[in-house]
Amino acid sequence: MNWHLPAADDTPAAEVEREAAVWRPLAEAARELVDLCVMSDVDADEVRAAQADVEAAVARLRKVRRTQTLGQQHLTGGRRRPWGNPVIGLRNPIAPPLQVVSDATGRAETQFRCGAAYEGPPGLVHGGVVSLILDQILGHAVGAAGRPGMTGTLTVVYRQGTPLGDLRAEAWIDREDGVKTWAKAHMVGPDGVTAEAEGVFILPRHIRERFS
Amino acid sequence: MNWHLPAADDTPAAEVEREAAVWRPLAEAARELVDLCVMSDVDADEVRAAQADVEAAVARLRKVRRTQTLGQQHLTGGRRRPWGNPVIGLRNPIAPPLQVVSDATGRAETQFRCGAAYEGPPGLVHGGVVSLILDQILGHAVGAAGRPGMTGTLTVVYRQGTPLGDLRAEAWIDREDGVKTWAKAHMVGPDGVTAEAEGVFILPRHIRERFS
């Protein structure tokens, strides 16, 4: 159940691709803006001019506001197109965004980049951002294995600082017992594993009913 | 040791305020943009025009790029001004941003709002965002108590979904033993506690040396 892939939505593929082609470039420009909000060193006049440009974009986009969030909007047919997701959402500038590859055994993997906007300790990825990303990929693992659910407990053990830059994360199923699934994950930087995570996921009712 | 307050920086207060007055409004406009990237429903032409506005801002801000991240830049005097922090940073559009109040006993509290850009399951805050925020406020608690450090282990137990909207988080010191400090935190929504967290923090070397 690759609920994280746009194709899982019941909108025709061509329409999904057309929408993606409209919104993806806006989100990409907004990601550059986010990075520059923390990395630019231009003078005050230039900052104010940039602010006016951003406010012009805001005024345009504000003309029509959806009444439901994207997560609610894309629930059609019980499936999801998580374009608003803060880790993988193509429309969400908060998301790096991660592109996760997974298989039916529950292995999930992603390579991504964390820039300055994800910094906690100097030069390092914020420990909470590490937990955010590991939570997301754990969810992909249990989803891909056909045992999706919301996180019940998440434990992250930090082995070393995670340097800003190119990173990798992997997740896999550890064990299953009734409605519970235990999945593990780790994040890998240039000097090896930086953090390890375990998540306990509870099967949602509609999946349990399908099993029984 | 309120390392999360701008005043802890050794730049004169008036200069810090002047810089904040330049960058804060840009980040606030960018936060509105982030929200609209997931919530706007304007047509394709309007999206493209907004994208052009954002790209104009990006072109301006890109003219001068700092060589160090803000976290590295603001280390002067061993202290920090975490304007780039993805949870509390006034210059970081990813940050809601949280404003955390803490005292020397290690109690930390914050009231904040999570909009659509923080959505995981439909209508709910992403579980990883919950862990990101709880990790941050745990860090404030140990910092305020004079026992700062990087997170060693973070455990989050999710009690119920955290609805998007107005939320509160609190953290406090649970116990100390040598170089380790255990802190606890929870997040509170309109229907009570949504998630509980425990963090184990290890005192950094320079603080240990001051104690011995």
XYZ file of C-alpha atoms in Angstrom:
424
model
C 0.000 0.000 0.000
C 2.146 2.845 -1.295
C -0.145 5.565 0.052
C 2.730 8.012 -0.284
C 2.762 7.821 -4.096
C 0.598 10.239 -6.093
C -0.590 7.292 -8.213
C -2.538 5.921 -5.204
C -4.960 8.825 -5.557
C -8.026 8.042 -7.703
C -7.634 11.203 -9.813
C -6.567 10.291 -13.397
C -2.752 10.199 -13.676
C -2.619 12.900 -16.356
C -4.584 15.312 -14.157
C -2.335 14.573 -11.157
C 0.730 15.262 -13.304
C -0.796 18.504 -14.620
C -1.475 19.706 -11.070
C 2.014 18.684 -9.946
C 3.519 20.675 -12.826
C 1.679 23.773 -11.585
C 2.445 23.542 -7.859
C 5.872 21.858 -7.715
C 7.825 24.812 -9.190
C 6.153 27.230 -6.750
C 7.135 25.036 -3.798
C 10.675 24.719 -5.160
C 11.009 28.508 -5.394
C 9.591 28.785 -1.859
C 12.193 26.244 -0.611
C 14.957 28.454 -2.022
C 13.336 31.398 -0.277
C 13.248 29.500 3.039
C 16.953 28.697 2.680
C 17.794 32.329 1.883
C 15.765 33.633 4.833
C 18.461 32.046 7.012
C 21.451 32.249 4.620
C 21.151 35.593 2.835
C 23.392 38.452 3.918
C 22.032 41.281 1.733
C 21.433 44.759 3.181
C 18.219 45.987 4.803
C 16.881 47.701 1.655
C 17.259 44.540 -0.372
C 15.560 42.478 2.356
C 12.616 44.895 2.345
C 12.338 44.701 -1.458
C 12.387 40.887 -1.267
C 9.706 41.037 1.410
C 7.516 43.119 -0.941
C 7.973 40.465 -3.663
C 6.939 37.713 -1.245
C 3.937 39.747 -0.099
C 2.883 40.137 -3.759
C 2.980 36.339 -4.145
C 1.002 35.949 -0.910
C -1.656 38.405 -2.152
C -2.079 36.384 -5.357
C -2.271 32.975 -3.656
C -4.634 34.256 -0.985
C -7.357 35.095 -3.555
C -8.778 31.570 -3.296
C -8.145 29.492 -0.194
C -9.253 25.882 0.078
C -11.691 25.084 2.879
C -10.084 21.699 3.623
C -6.406 20.914 4.112
C -4.741 18.844 1.387
C -4.709 15.803 3.674
C -8.487 15.995 4.011
C -9.047 16.895 0.354
C -7.146 13.899 -0.982
C -8.891 11.274 1.095
C -11.130 10.314 -1.853
C -11.565 6.557 -2.094
C -9.853 6.095 1.264
C -6.515 6.861 -0.348
C -4.158 9.803 -0.014
C -2.006 12.113 -2.068
C 0.161 13.680 0.623
C 1.293 16.786 -1.257
C 0.975 18.836 1.908
C 3.128 16.513 4.060
C 5.952 18.433 5.828
C 8.527 15.714 4.975
C 7.547 14.405 1.542
C 4.914 16.839 0.248
C 5.732 18.265 -3.179
C 3.590 21.337 -2.403
C 5.100 21.874 1.060
C 8.206 24.120 1.223
C 8.950 22.797 4.731
C 9.624 19.357 3.195
C 13.168 18.811 1.781
C 11.175 16.898 0.152
C 12.094 13.266 0.679
C 11.505 10.797 -2.131
C 11.093 7.419 -0.486
C 11.506 4.100 -2.281
C 9.922 1.084 -0.595
C 9.032 -2.542 -1.289
C 6.437 -5.025 -0.034
C 8.834 -6.506 2.554
C 8.692 -3.130 4.318
C 12.135 -1.863 3.369
C 12.098 1.883 2.766
C 15.003 4.085 1.774
C 15.595 7.725 0.918
C 18.500 9.972 0.019
C 18.043 13.655 0.665
C 19.727 16.889 1.601
C 19.246 18.977 4.747
C 20.355 22.593 4.283
C 20.782 25.435 6.763
C 17.043 25.752 7.471
C 17.179 22.391 9.309
C 20.046 23.397 11.615
C 19.894 22.838 15.374
C 23.354 22.790 16.987
C 25.862 24.708 14.827
C 26.505 22.812 11.583
C 24.247 19.931 12.603
C 20.705 18.891 11.750
C 18.245 19.696 14.587
C 17.698 16.539 16.643
C 13.951 17.007 16.306
C 14.244 17.185 12.515
C 16.110 13.861 12.674
C 13.155 12.407 14.610
C 10.673 13.970 12.137
C 12.379 12.323 9.159
C 12.812 8.966 10.910
C 9.130 8.967 11.946
C 8.144 9.567 8.327
C 10.286 6.764 6.884
C 9.146 4.328 9.599
C 5.607 5.083 8.413
C 6.617 4.228 4.847
C 8.059 0.889 5.990
C 4.903 -0.244 7.774
C 2.726 1.129 4.967
C 4.713 -0.696 2.282
C 4.471 -3.933 4.298
C 0.669 -3.623 4.320
C 0.579 -2.795 8.035
C 0.046 0.971 8.033
C -0.861 2.936 11.109
C -0.232 5.948 13.229
C 2.843 5.984 15.431
C 2.123 4.732 18.967
C 5.628 5.163 20.385
C 8.730 6.609 18.757
C 12.182 6.186 20.289
C 15.239 7.868 18.799
C 18.790 7.216 20.022
C 21.290 9.837 18.866
C 24.745 8.303 18.242
C 26.532 11.377 16.891
C 25.631 14.745 15.434
C 24.016 14.593 11.979
C 25.914 17.041 9.753
C 23.977 19.326 7.418
C 24.275 18.150 3.794
C 23.645 14.886 1.966
C 22.070 12.173 4.093
C 20.394 8.807 3.798
C 17.713 7.094 5.882
C 16.498 3.507 5.858
C 13.666 1.710 7.628
C 12.543 -1.895 7.887
C 10.051 -4.095 9.742
C 11.432 -5.598 12.931
C 8.474 -7.725 14.102
C 4.680 -7.980 14.171
C 2.324 -9.089 16.916
C -1.437 -8.836 16.415
C -2.384 -5.239 15.694
C 1.126 -3.968 16.499
C 4.073 -3.581 14.174
C 7.592 -2.680 15.299
C 9.728 -0.952 12.697
C 13.306 0.272 12.916
C 15.162 2.972 11.060
C 18.448 4.801 11.014
C 19.945 7.912 9.526
C 23.332 7.758 7.863
C 25.747 10.651 7.303
C 29.262 10.737 5.816
C 30.672 9.217 9.035
C 28.107 6.436 9.388
C 24.945 5.995 11.429
C 23.993 9.183 13.302
C 20.693 8.119 14.864
C 18.599 4.986 15.308
C 14.849 4.844 15.746
C 12.171 2.350 16.677
C 8.490 2.964 16.078
C 5.516 0.995 17.306
C 2.536 1.256 14.972
C -1.053 0.219 15.654
C -3.165 -1.083 12.728
C -6.149 1.199 12.146
C -9.635 -0.241 12.569
C -10.526 -0.381 8.848
C -7.454 -2.531 8.136
C -8.143 -4.792 11.141
C -11.695 -5.359 9.888
C -10.372 -6.380 6.497
C -8.158 -9.018 8.197
C -10.872 -10.507 10.404
C 21.303 29.875 30.857
C 18.639 31.044 28.444
C 20.691 30.326 25.332
C 17.488 30.535 23.284
C 16.997 34.244 23.996
C 18.512 36.817 21.626
C 19.824 38.742 24.628
C 22.360 35.966 25.323
C 24.272 37.006 22.192
C 27.145 39.457 22.826
C 26.008 41.840 20.065
C 24.643 45.101 21.585
C 20.895 44.826 22.207
C 20.020 47.764 19.937
C 21.859 46.163 17.010
C 20.138 42.806 17.628
C 16.767 44.571 17.617
C 17.627 46.439 14.428
C 18.561 43.183 12.689
C 15.428 41.469 13.986
C 13.299 44.314 12.614
C 14.815 43.713 9.163
C 14.569 39.913 8.987
C 11.466 39.100 11.041
C 8.932 40.616 8.593
C 10.544 38.739 5.676
C 10.271 35.439 7.556
C 6.668 36.236 8.492
C 5.764 36.861 4.845
C 7.550 33.619 3.932
C 5.524 31.734 6.581
C 2.319 32.980 4.949
C 3.703 31.828 1.613
C 4.489 28.362 3.024
C 0.921 28.088 4.322
C -0.529 29.177 0.959
C 1.648 26.721 -0.972
C -0.505 24.005 0.639
C -3.765 25.949 1.130
C -4.174 28.140 -1.955
C -6.629 27.073 -4.631
C -6.000 29.751 -7.282
C -5.721 28.819 -10.961
C -2.544 27.824 -12.783
C -1.868 31.303 -14.213
C -2.043 32.882 -10.776
C 0.270 30.208 -9.340
C 2.806 30.924 -12.085
C 2.624 34.666 -11.427
C 3.147 34.042 -7.696
C 6.100 31.800 -8.537
C 7.645 34.667 -10.542
C 7.235 36.972 -7.531
C 8.948 34.436 -5.271
C 11.754 33.970 -7.791
C 12.269 37.752 -7.823
C 12.678 37.692 -4.040
C 15.073 34.748 -4.329
C 17.182 36.623 -6.916
C 17.476 39.598 -4.559
C 18.366 37.572 -1.454
C 20.841 35.415 -3.352
C 23.084 38.415 -4.186
C 25.018 37.970 -0.940
C 25.086 34.588 0.765
C 26.721 34.056 4.135
C 29.575 31.538 4.236
C 28.570 30.211 7.665
C 25.143 29.103 8.829
C 23.456 31.306 11.445
C 24.161 28.682 14.112
C 27.874 28.936 13.409
C 27.803 32.721 12.949
C 26.186 33.393 16.291
C 28.568 31.326 18.391
C 30.523 34.446 19.423
C 31.504 34.257 23.066
C 30.282 30.663 23.289
C 26.701 31.875 23.214
C 24.007 31.568 20.619
C 21.302 33.534 18.882
C 19.294 30.755 17.229
C 17.519 32.805 14.579
C 17.916 29.960 12.102
C 16.421 27.279 14.360
C 13.580 25.364 12.611
C 11.332 25.517 15.705
C 12.057 28.888 17.335
C 14.120 30.809 14.773
C 12.697 34.233 13.955
C 14.439 34.136 10.565
C 13.316 30.585 9.752
C 9.969 30.245 7.912
C 9.875 26.529 8.836
C 9.515 27.544 12.510
C 5.932 28.364 13.669
C 7.965 30.014 15.518
C 7.639 28.955 19.141
C 8.215 31.501 21.885
C 9.308 29.554 24.926
C 9.149 30.872 28.484
C 11.346 29.084 31.008
C 12.658 29.479 34.553
C 15.715 28.314 36.493
C 13.901 25.264 37.909
C 13.775 23.939 34.354
C 10.118 24.542 33.636
C 9.517 25.568 30.051
C 6.225 26.380 28.382
C 5.022 27.563 25.008
C 1.739 28.295 23.279
C 1.742 28.146 19.520
C -0.267 27.366 16.416
C 0.319 24.578 13.878
C -1.333 25.316 10.524
C -1.864 23.149 7.450
C 1.854 23.022 6.582
C 2.419 20.810 9.649
C -0.243 18.250 8.715
C 0.464 14.506 8.723
C -2.729 12.411 9.002
C -5.727 14.410 7.715
C -6.484 17.286 10.086
C -3.761 16.271 12.519
C -0.231 17.493 13.205
C 2.421 15.151 11.724
C 3.688 12.831 14.488
C 7.255 13.756 13.587
C 6.451 17.461 13.968
C 5.107 16.653 17.450
C 8.465 15.007 18.250
C 10.368 17.969 16.734
C 8.552 20.454 18.964
C 8.825 18.287 22.086
C 12.569 17.792 21.479
C 13.003 21.566 21.257
C 11.115 22.342 24.466
C 12.923 19.558 26.354
C 16.148 21.319 25.327
C 14.824 24.577 26.783
C 14.032 22.862 30.088
C 17.531 21.416 30.566
C 19.115 24.649 29.312
C 17.086 26.789 31.721
C 18.043 24.473 34.604
C 21.739 25.011 33.820
C 22.167 21.475 32.494
C 22.136 21.987 28.709
C 23.146 19.342 26.253
C 22.357 17.518 23.081
C 19.614 14.914 23.140
C 20.935 11.391 23.801
C 17.614 9.557 23.629
C 14.157 10.877 22.832
C 11.013 8.826 23.467
C 7.600 10.052 22.394
C 4.356 8.267 23.315
C 1.384 9.347 21.225
C -1.849 9.285 23.245
C -4.225 10.721 20.621
C -3.992 12.686 17.407
C -2.841 16.285 17.819
C -5.335 18.495 15.949
C -4.055 21.354 13.778
C -4.621 24.711 15.451
C -3.774 26.226 18.820
C -1.583 24.032 21.021
C 0.510 24.175 24.157
C 3.644 22.314 25.211
C 5.348 22.095 28.587
C 8.616 20.547 29.753
C 10.266 20.020 33.131
C 13.255 18.300 34.734
C 12.512 14.780 35.948
C 15.874 13.821 37.503
C 19.640 14.257 37.264
C 22.473 11.769 37.692
C 26.061 12.832 37.028
C 26.364 14.087 33.467
C 22.861 12.938 32.557
C 19.610 14.861 32.873
C 16.168 13.357 32.263
C 13.505 15.805 31.197
C 9.836 15.227 30.414
C 7.395 17.106 28.247
C 3.913 16.900 26.868
C 1.797 18.502 24.203
C -1.716 19.635 25.002
C -4.578 20.173 22.537
C -8.213 21.153 23.090
C -8.973 17.596 24.321
C -6.017 17.309 26.692
C -2.592 15.706 26.452
C -1.876 14.364 22.958
C 1.720 13.178 23.365
C 4.266 12.670 26.126
C 8.024 12.766 25.738
C 11.123 11.935 27.722
C 14.582 13.113 26.743
C 17.948 12.097 28.137
C 20.533 14.852 27.817
C 24.292 14.581 28.307
C 26.176 17.604 29.691
C 28.717 18.884 27.158
C 32.407 18.803 28.087
C 32.796 22.562 28.637
C 30.013 22.566 31.230
C 31.379 19.455 32.956
C 34.773 21.146 33.271
C 33.165 24.159 34.895
C 31.580 21.844 37.489
C 34.742 19.857 38.341
